[in-house]
């Protein structure tokens, strides 16, 4: 149950605070001015006064799951790439793989590109937004199926976390 606090619901307050925290993180410092300006930007972004019609929103559970998966990917791939660097034998079998994402995910291609590219050992080298296709460079081609499945899971979570009105639902 969501409680309403005057013109604000608890979900909106949480969204504004998270957006303000993100704003401060992007500036690299927590100061009074950054905090206030972050709250203003968060309020404007969540109210639909700037950029959107306000019907999208952020769904917290899928967003936290998305962030958790990216953090786990970052940790696991860092260990994998570090192991690859310190071992004398080269076990890489690198190549380019095309991943087609569902139609409803195309509004979230930038988020997917960042989530995939931030992990060492995997990078998006090209994207075709018209076809909904990402071209990934992988260090280990023996993980192609798992990587494709994982990218599709991230795409699904992105769509559930940041719904865009008018997009088709992503089918799992």
Short mmCIF file of C-alpha atoms in Angstrom, two decimals:
data_model
loop_
_atom_site.label_atom_id
_atom_site.label_comp_id
_atom_site.label_asym_id
_atom_site.label_seq_id
_atom_site.Cartn_x
_atom_site.Cartn_y
_atom_site.Cartn_z
CA UNK A 1 0.00 0.00 0.00
CA UNK A 2 1.29 3.45 -0.92
CA UNK A 3 0.50 6.22 1.53
CA UNK A 4 -0.23 9.66 0.21
CA UNK A 5 1.64 12.49 1.89
CA UNK A 6 -0.22 15.58 0.75
CA UNK A 7 0.45 15.94 -3.00
CA UNK A 8 3.22 13.32 -2.75
CA UNK A 9 2.99 9.56 -2.53
CA UNK A 10 5.69 7.62 -0.70
CA UNK A 11 6.84 6.24 -4.07
CA UNK A 12 7.26 9.74 -5.48
CA UNK A 13 9.19 10.91 -2.42
CA UNK A 14 11.52 7.91 -2.76
CA UNK A 15 11.92 8.60 -6.48
CA UNK A 16 12.76 12.27 -5.90
CA UNK A 17 15.29 11.40 -3.17
CA UNK A 18 16.94 8.75 -5.37
CA UNK A 19 17.10 11.17 -8.30
CA UNK A 20 18.63 13.81 -6.00
CA UNK A 21 21.21 11.30 -4.76
CA UNK A 22 22.03 10.39 -8.36
CA UNK A 23 22.37 14.08 -9.18
CA UNK A 24 24.86 14.55 -6.32
CA UNK A 25 26.77 11.44 -7.40
CA UNK A 26 27.02 12.77 -10.95
CA UNK A 27 28.44 16.03 -9.63
CA UNK A 28 30.85 14.06 -7.47
CA UNK A 29 30.13 15.84 -4.21
CA UNK A 30 27.45 16.20 -1.61
CA UNK A 31 26.87 19.85 -0.86
CA UNK A 32 23.88 21.94 0.12
CA UNK A 33 23.63 23.42 -3.38
CA UNK A 34 23.89 20.01 -5.07
CA UNK A 35 21.32 18.54 -2.69
CA UNK A 36 18.79 21.32 -3.25
CA UNK A 37 19.32 21.41 -7.01
CA UNK A 38 19.05 17.59 -7.09
CA UNK A 39 15.74 17.74 -5.24
CA UNK A 40 14.47 20.37 -7.68
CA UNK A 41 15.57 18.32 -10.70
CA UNK A 42 14.07 15.17 -9.16
CA UNK A 43 10.79 16.94 -8.46
CA UNK A 44 10.59 18.35 -11.99
CA UNK A 45 11.49 15.01 -13.56
CA UNK A 46 8.92 13.12 -11.50
CA UNK A 47 6.16 15.66 -12.01
CA UNK A 48 6.11 15.46 -15.79
CA UNK A 49 6.82 19.19 -16.09
CA UNK A 50 10.05 18.52 -17.96
CA UNK A 51 10.82 15.85 -20.51
CA UNK A 52 7.92 13.44 -20.04
CA UNK A 53 4.19 13.45 -19.59
CA UNK A 54 4.64 11.95 -16.12
CA UNK A 55 3.01 8.61 -16.97
CA UNK A 56 6.21 6.55 -16.97
CA UNK A 57 7.76 6.49 -13.54
CA UNK A 58 10.28 4.23 -11.89
CA UNK A 59 9.42 0.85 -10.46
CA UNK A 60 11.74 0.31 -7.54
CA UNK A 61 11.99 -3.50 -7.32
CA UNK A 62 12.91 -4.11 -10.98
CA UNK A 63 15.30 -1.13 -10.84
CA UNK A 64 17.05 -2.53 -7.76
CA UNK A 65 17.24 -5.97 -9.40
CA UNK A 66 18.68 -4.37 -12.55
CA UNK A 67 21.29 -2.51 -10.49
CA UNK A 68 22.12 -5.68 -8.54
CA UNK A 69 22.65 -7.68 -11.74
CA UNK A 70 24.93 -4.99 -13.17
CA UNK A 71 26.91 -4.88 -9.90
CA UNK A 72 27.29 -8.67 -9.88
CA UNK A 73 28.33 -8.60 -13.55
CA UNK A 74 30.89 -5.93 -12.76
CA UNK A 75 32.40 -7.94 -9.90
CA UNK A 76 32.42 -11.28 -11.73
CA UNK A 77 33.79 -9.91 -14.98
CA UNK A 78 36.49 -7.90 -13.18
CA UNK A 79 37.71 -11.10 -11.52
CA UNK A 80 37.54 -12.98 -14.83
CA UNK A 81 39.49 -10.33 -16.75
CA UNK A 82 42.04 -9.96 -13.93
CA UNK A 83 42.56 -13.74 -13.97
CA UNK A 84 42.98 -13.58 -17.74
CA UNK A 85 45.63 -10.89 -17.38
CA UNK A 86 47.74 -12.60 -14.69
CA UNK A 87 47.74 -16.09 -16.20
CA UNK A 88 50.54 -16.74 -18.69
CA UNK A 89 48.30 -18.66 -21.10
CA UNK A 90 45.86 -16.75 -23.28
CA UNK A 91 42.44 -18.39 -22.93
CA UNK A 92 40.52 -15.73 -24.81
CA UNK A 93 38.41 -16.63 -27.82
CA UNK A 94 37.05 -13.21 -28.67
CA UNK A 95 34.51 -12.23 -31.24
CA UNK A 96 31.47 -10.15 -32.11
CA UNK A 97 27.94 -11.36 -31.36
CA UNK A 98 24.64 -9.79 -32.44
CA UNK A 99 21.85 -9.69 -29.85
CA UNK A 100 18.32 -8.82 -30.97
CA UNK A 101 16.28 -7.23 -28.20
CA UNK A 102 12.45 -7.23 -28.17
CA UNK A 103 10.55 -4.35 -29.71
CA UNK A 104 9.50 -2.86 -26.35
CA UNK A 105 13.13 -2.69 -25.22
CA UNK A 106 14.27 -0.30 -27.92
CA UNK A 107 13.42 2.71 -25.75
CA UNK A 108 16.02 1.44 -23.30
CA UNK A 109 18.94 0.75 -25.65
CA UNK A 110 21.18 3.40 -24.08
CA UNK A 111 20.65 1.93 -20.61
CA UNK A 112 21.46 -1.54 -21.96
CA UNK A 113 24.55 -0.29 -23.77
CA UNK A 114 25.89 1.30 -20.59
CA UNK A 115 25.03 -1.74 -18.44
CA UNK A 116 26.82 -4.11 -20.82
CA UNK A 117 29.80 -1.91 -21.60
CA UNK A 118 30.56 -1.06 -17.96
CA UNK A 119 31.50 -4.70 -17.34
CA UNK A 120 35.08 -5.62 -18.27
CA UNK A 121 35.43 -8.22 -21.01
CA UNK A 122 32.20 -7.26 -22.78
CA UNK A 123 31.50 -4.16 -24.79
CA UNK A 124 28.82 -2.91 -27.15
CA UNK A 125 30.67 -2.00 -30.34
CA UNK A 126 27.61 -1.00 -32.36
CA UNK A 127 23.86 -0.68 -32.01
CA UNK A 128 21.11 -0.63 -34.59
CA UNK A 129 18.10 1.03 -32.94
CA UNK A 130 15.87 0.46 -35.99
CA UNK A 131 16.30 -3.31 -35.76
CA UNK A 132 16.80 -3.43 -32.00
CA UNK A 133 20.16 -5.11 -32.36
CA UNK A 134 23.25 -4.77 -30.18
CA UNK A 135 26.65 -5.94 -31.40
CA UNK A 136 28.72 -7.17 -28.47
CA UNK A 137 32.44 -7.84 -28.31
CA UNK A 138 33.07 -10.82 -26.01
CA UNK A 139 36.41 -12.08 -24.71
CA UNK A 140 35.05 -15.61 -24.37
CA UNK A 141 32.80 -16.89 -27.17
CA UNK A 142 32.05 -20.05 -25.19
CA UNK A 143 29.67 -17.88 -23.13
CA UNK A 144 27.58 -16.61 -26.06
CA UNK A 145 24.30 -18.26 -25.08
CA UNK A 146 24.56 -17.20 -21.43
CA UNK A 147 25.49 -13.65 -22.47
CA UNK A 148 22.56 -13.34 -24.89
CA UNK A 149 20.18 -14.67 -22.25
CA UNK A 150 21.61 -12.25 -19.69
CA UNK A 151 21.26 -9.23 -22.00
CA UNK A 152 17.63 -10.19 -22.64
CA UNK A 153 17.07 -10.44 -18.87
CA UNK A 154 18.58 -6.97 -18.42
CA UNK A 155 16.35 -5.68 -21.24
CA UNK A 156 13.26 -7.12 -19.57
CA UNK A 157 14.21 -5.60 -16.20
CA UNK A 158 14.89 -2.23 -17.83
CA UNK A 159 11.42 -2.23 -19.39
CA UNK A 160 9.76 -3.23 -16.13
CA UNK A 161 11.79 -0.70 -14.09
CA UNK A 162 11.29 2.23 -16.46
CA UNK A 163 8.00 1.69 -18.29
CA UNK A 164 7.45 3.83 -21.36
CA UNK A 165 3.81 4.49 -22.25
CA UNK A 166 2.92 3.21 -25.69
CA UNK A 167 5.70 0.61 -25.85
CA UNK A 168 4.73 -2.97 -26.39
CA UNK A 169 5.17 -5.26 -23.41
CA UNK A 170 8.36 -7.30 -23.45
CA UNK A 171 7.53 -10.96 -23.68
CA UNK A 172 9.66 -13.29 -21.63
#
